[in-house]
Coordinates of C-alpha atoms in Angstrom, one line a residue:
X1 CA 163.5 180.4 218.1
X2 CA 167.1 180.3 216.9
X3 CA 169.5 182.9 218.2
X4 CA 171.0 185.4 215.2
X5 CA 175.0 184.7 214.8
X6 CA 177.3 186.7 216.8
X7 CA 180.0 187.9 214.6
X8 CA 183.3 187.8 216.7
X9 CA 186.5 189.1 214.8
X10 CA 189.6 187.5 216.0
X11 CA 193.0 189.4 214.8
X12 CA 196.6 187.3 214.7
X13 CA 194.1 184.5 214.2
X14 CA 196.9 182.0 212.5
X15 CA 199.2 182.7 215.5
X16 CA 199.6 180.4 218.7
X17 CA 196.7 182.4 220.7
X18 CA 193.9 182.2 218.6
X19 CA 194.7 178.9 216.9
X20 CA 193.7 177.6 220.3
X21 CA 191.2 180.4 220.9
X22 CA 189.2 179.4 217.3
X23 CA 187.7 176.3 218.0
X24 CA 187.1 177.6 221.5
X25 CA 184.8 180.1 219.8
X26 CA 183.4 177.8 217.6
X27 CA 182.9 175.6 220.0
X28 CA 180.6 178.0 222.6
X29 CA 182.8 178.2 225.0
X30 CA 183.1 182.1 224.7
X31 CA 179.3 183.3 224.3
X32 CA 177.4 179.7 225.2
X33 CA 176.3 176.7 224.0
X34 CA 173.0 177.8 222.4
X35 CA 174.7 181.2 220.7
X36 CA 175.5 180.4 216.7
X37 CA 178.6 182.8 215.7
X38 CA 181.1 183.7 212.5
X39 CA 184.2 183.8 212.9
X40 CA 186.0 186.7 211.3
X41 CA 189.9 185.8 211.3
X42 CA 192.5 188.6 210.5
X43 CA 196.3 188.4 210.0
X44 CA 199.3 189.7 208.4
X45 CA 199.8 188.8 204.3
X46 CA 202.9 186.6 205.6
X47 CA 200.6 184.6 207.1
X48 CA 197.8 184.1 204.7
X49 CA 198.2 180.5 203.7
X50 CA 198.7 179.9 207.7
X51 CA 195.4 181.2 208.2
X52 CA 193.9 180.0 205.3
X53 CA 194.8 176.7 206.6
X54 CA 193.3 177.2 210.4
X55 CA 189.7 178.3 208.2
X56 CA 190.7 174.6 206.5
X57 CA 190.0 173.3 210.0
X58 CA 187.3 174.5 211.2
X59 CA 185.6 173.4 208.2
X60 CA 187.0 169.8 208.8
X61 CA 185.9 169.9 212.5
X62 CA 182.1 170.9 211.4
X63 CA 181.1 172.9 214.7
X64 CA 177.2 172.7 214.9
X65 CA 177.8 176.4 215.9
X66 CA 180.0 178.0 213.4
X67 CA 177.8 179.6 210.6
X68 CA 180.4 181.1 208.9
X69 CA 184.0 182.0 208.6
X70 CA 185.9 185.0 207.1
X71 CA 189.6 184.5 206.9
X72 CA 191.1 187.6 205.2
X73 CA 194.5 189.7 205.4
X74 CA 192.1 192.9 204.9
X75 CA 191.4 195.0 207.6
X76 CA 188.2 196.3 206.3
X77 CA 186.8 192.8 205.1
X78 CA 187.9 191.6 208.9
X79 CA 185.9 194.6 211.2
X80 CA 182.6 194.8 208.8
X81 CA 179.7 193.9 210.9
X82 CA 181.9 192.1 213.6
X83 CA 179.9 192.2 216.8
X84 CA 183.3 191.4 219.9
X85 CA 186.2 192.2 218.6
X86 CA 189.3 190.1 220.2
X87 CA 192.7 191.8 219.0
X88 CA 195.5 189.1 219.6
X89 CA 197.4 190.5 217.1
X90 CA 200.8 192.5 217.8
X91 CA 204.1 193.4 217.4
X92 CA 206.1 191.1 220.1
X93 CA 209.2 192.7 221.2
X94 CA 212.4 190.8 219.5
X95 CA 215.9 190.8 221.4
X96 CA 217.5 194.0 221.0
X97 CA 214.7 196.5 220.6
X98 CA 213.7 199.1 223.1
X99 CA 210.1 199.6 224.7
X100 CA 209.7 202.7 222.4
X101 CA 210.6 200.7 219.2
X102 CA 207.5 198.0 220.3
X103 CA 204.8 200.6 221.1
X104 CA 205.3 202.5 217.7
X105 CA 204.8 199.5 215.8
X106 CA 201.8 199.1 217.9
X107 CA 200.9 202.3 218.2
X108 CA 200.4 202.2 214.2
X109 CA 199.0 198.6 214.3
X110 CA 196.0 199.4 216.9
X111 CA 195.6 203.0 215.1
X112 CA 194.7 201.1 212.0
X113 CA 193.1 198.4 213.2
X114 CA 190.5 201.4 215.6
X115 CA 189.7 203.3 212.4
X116 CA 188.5 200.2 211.2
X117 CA 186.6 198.7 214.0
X118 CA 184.9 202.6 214.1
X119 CA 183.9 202.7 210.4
X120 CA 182.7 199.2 210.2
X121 CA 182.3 197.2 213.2
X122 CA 178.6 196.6 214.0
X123 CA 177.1 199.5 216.9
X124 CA 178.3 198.8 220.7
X125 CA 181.0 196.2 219.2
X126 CA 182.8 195.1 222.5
X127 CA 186.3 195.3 222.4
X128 CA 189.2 192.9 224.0
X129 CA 192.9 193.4 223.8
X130 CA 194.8 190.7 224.6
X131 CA 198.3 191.9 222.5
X132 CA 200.8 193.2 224.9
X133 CA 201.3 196.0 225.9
X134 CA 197.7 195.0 226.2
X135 CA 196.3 198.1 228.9
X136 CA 198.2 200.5 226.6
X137 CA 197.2 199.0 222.8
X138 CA 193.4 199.6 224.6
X139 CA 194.2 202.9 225.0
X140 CA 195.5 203.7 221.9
X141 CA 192.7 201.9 219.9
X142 CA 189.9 203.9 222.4
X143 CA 192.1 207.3 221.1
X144 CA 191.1 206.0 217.5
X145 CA 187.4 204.6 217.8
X146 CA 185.8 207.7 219.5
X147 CA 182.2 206.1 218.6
X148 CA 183.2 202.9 220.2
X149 CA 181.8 203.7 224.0
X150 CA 185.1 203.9 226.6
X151 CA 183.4 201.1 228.4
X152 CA 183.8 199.1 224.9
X153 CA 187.4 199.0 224.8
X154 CA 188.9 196.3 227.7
X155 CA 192.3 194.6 227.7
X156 CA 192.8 191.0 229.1
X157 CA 193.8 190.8 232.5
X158 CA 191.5 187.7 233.3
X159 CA 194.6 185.5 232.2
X160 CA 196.0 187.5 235.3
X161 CA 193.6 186.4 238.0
X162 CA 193.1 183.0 236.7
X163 CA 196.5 182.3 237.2
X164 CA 196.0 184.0 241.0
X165 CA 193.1 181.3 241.8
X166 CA 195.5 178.7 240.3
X167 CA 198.1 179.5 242.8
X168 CA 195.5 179.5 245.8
X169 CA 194.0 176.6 244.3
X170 CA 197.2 174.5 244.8
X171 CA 198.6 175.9 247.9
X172 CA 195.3 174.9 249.8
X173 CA 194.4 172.0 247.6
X174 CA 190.7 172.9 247.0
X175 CA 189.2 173.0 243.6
X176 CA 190.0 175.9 242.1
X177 CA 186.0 176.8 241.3
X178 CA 186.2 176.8 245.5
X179 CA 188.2 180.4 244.9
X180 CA 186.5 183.4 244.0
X181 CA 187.5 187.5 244.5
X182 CA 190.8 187.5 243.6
X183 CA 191.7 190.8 242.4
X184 CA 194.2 191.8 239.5
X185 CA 194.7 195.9 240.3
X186 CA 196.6 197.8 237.0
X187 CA 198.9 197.0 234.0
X188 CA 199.1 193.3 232.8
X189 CA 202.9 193.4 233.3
X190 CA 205.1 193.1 235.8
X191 CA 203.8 195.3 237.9
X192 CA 200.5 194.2 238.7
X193 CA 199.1 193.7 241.6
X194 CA 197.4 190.6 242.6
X195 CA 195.5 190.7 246.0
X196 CA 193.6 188.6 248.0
X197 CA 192.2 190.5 251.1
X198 CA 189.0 190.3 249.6
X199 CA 189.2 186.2 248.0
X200 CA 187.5 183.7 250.0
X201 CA 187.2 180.0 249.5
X202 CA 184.0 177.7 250.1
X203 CA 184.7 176.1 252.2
X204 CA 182.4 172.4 254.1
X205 CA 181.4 174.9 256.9
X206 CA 180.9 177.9 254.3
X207 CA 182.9 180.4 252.9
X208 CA 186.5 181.7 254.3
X209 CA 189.0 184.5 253.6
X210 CA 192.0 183.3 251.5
X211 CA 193.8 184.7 254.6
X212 CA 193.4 182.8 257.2
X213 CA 193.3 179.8 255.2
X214 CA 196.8 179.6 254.3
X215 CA 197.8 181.4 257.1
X216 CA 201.2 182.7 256.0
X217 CA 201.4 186.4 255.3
X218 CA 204.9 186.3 254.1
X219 CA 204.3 183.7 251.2
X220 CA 200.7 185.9 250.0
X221 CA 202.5 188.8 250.0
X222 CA 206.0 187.8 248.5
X223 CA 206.1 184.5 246.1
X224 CA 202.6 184.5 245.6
X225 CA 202.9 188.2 244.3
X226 CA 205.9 187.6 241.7
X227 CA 204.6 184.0 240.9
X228 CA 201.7 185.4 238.9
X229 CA 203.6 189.0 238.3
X230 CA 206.0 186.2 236.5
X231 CA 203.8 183.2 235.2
X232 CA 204.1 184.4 231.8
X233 CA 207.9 184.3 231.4
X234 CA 207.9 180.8 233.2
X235 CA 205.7 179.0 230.7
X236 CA 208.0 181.0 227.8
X237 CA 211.1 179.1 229.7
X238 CA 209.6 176.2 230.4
X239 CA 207.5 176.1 226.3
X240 CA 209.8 178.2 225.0
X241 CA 206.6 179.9 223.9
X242 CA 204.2 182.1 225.6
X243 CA 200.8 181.4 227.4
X244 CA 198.4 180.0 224.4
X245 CA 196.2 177.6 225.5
X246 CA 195.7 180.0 228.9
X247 CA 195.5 183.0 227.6
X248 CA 192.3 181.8 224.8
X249 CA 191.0 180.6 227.8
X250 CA 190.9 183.3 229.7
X251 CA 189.6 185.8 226.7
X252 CA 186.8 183.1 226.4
X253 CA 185.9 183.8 230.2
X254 CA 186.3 187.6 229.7
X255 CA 184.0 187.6 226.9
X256 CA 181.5 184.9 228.4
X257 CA 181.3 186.9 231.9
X258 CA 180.9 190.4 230.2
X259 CA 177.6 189.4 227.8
X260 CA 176.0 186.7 230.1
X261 CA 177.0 188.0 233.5
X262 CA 179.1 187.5 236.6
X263 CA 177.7 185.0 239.0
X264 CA 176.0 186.7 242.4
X265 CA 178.5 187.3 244.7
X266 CA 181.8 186.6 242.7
X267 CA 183.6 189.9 240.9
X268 CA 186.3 189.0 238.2
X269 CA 189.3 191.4 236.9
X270 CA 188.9 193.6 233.9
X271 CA 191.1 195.9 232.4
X272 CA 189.0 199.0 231.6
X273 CA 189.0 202.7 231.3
X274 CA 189.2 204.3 234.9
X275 CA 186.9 206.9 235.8
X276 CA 189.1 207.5 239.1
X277 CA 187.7 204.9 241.3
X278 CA 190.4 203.7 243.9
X279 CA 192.2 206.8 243.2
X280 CA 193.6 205.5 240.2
X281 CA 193.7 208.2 237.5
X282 CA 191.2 208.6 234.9
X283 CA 192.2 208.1 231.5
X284 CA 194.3 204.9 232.0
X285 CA 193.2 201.6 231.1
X286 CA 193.5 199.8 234.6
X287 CA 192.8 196.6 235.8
X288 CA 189.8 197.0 238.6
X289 CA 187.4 193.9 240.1
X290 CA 184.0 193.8 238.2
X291 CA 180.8 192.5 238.3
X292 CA 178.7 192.1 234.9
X293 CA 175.0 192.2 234.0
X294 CA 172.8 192.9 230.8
X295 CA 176.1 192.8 228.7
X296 CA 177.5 196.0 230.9
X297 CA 180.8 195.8 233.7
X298 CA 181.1 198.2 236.9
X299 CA 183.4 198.8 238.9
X300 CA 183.3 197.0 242.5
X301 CA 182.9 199.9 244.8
X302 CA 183.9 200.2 248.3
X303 CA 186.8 197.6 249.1
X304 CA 188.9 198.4 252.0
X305 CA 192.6 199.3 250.5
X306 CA 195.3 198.6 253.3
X307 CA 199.1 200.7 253.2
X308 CA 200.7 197.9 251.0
X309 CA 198.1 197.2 248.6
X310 CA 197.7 201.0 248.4
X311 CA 201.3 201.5 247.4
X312 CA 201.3 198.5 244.6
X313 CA 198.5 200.5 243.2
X314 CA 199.9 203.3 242.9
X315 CA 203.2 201.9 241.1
X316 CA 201.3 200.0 238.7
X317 CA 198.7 203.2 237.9
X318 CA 202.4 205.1 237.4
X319 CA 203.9 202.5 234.9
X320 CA 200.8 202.5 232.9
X321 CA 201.0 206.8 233.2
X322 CA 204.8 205.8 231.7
X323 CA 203.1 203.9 228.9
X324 CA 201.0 206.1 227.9
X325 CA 203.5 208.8 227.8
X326 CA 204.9 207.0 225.5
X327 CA 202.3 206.0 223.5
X328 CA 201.4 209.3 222.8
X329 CA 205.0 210.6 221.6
X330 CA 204.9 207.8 219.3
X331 CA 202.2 209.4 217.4
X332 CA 203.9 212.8 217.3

């Protein structure tokens, strides 16, 4: 019997991140090979013939999968029905503003885009921000979408921790599928944290802490830390663009891990509302590990925290406190 399409709404869809995050889609990379889906593309009016030219595309490129596309510069006409919601779209900070000049233009682009999601999107629409400030924009659009279950609403720090096995990956020179348990804890900035007490890799004699592998305490908790903390301005320098082709990617596995589940044994990183596990405070969206099953994320309870991983919490969880601050007196 064939599956009923997933509608999936994709906002800032004629930009660099969901050009490459499209055909993805379309493809069933995000919710499997057998699950049919329309696409529902949003962006700006600037951009219409853009977009109108990425729905040229997907026609030409006749995805078995893709039973229909909506490519519209209409909030309303974007959110109706949709069943995920991936909100790529945002105002990126330009040279010379300040952080409260970015998070009032997107504290009034997520506030608009939240009213519409909760008037039209279909019931228990799941929600991922990938727009930075991506924790914060979450928060903002949960403020707006009260219907929308807190568990709904998620940012993207997957990009985070697949950039963490990556760097594992080629220190050790394993495949990086031999990784698991990396943890991004908190904001997808800066400040995250990116830990590995708990990461093991599989090793010919079975499975090993990340740890003892490589063996060098100084380089996990120094370069390794600020290489992912810093992988995103890198690739700007080194692209003179930001993550694309990574960052779709990574949404896809977000998406894919949340509805058909986490595999037993392995937790992934999710930015989500805290309920003040880990003594993080409630009513931040924080980056925690997760497991998934039956289309529902918890928490991983019960990890030892040690003094330093304890204190990069706790700075991360207070910039994110900051943001929201902030957030708020922009809707004042």
């Amino acid at each position: 019997m064939a599956k009923e399409p997933i509608r999936v709404l994709v906002t800032g869809a004629a930009g660099q991140i969901g050009y490459a995050l499209v055909p993805m889609i379309a493809r069933g990379v995000m919710l499997g090979a057998d699950q049919p889906v329309i696409l529902h593309m949003l962006d700006i009016p600037p951009a219409a013939e853009a977009l109108n030219g990425v729905k040229m595309e997907l026609v030409d490129a006749a995805f078995p999968l893709l039973k229909g596309v909506v490519a519209t510069t209409d909030v309303v006409e974007a959110c109706t029905g949709v069943n995920v919601a991936v909100m790529v779209g945002g105002f990126p900070r330009k040279e010379g503003m300040e952080r409260k000049d970015v998070m009032s233009k997107n504290v009034s682009i997520y506030k608009t885009q939240a009213s519409a999601l909760e008037a039209h999107a279909a019931p228990n629409c799941k929600v991922l921000v990938v727009a930075n400030p991506a924790n914060t924009n979450a928060l903002i659009l949960k403020e707006f979408a009260p219907s929308i279950p807190d568990r709904n609403v998620t940012c993207l720090t997957r990009l985070d921790h697949n950039r963490a096995l990556g760097q594992i990956s080629e220190r050790l020179s394993v495949q990086v599928s031999d990784v698991k348990n990396v943890i991004i804890w908190g904001n997808h900035s800066s400040t995250q944290y990116p830990d590995v007490n708990h990461a093991t890799v599989k090793t010919s004699t079975g499975e090993k802490p990340v740890r003892e592998l490589v063996a060098d305490d100084e380089w996990l908790n120094g370069e390794f830390i600020t290489t992912v903390q810093q992988r995103g301005a890198a690739i700007i320098k080194a692209r003179k663009f930001s993550s694309a082709l990574s960052a779709a990617s990574s949404a896809c596995d977000h998406i894919r891990d949340w509805v058909l589940g986490t595999p037993e044994g392995t937790f992934v990183s999710m930015g989500g509302y805290s309920d003040g596990s880990y003594g993080v405070p409630s009513g931040l969206i924080y980056s925690f590990p997760v497991t998934c099953s039956g289309g529902e994320w918890k928490i991983v309870q019960g990890l030892p925290i040690d003094e330093l991983s304890r204190k990069k919490m706790d700075a991360t969880a207070q910039e994110l406190s900051e943001e929201k601050s902030l957030a708020y007196s922009c809707l004042e």
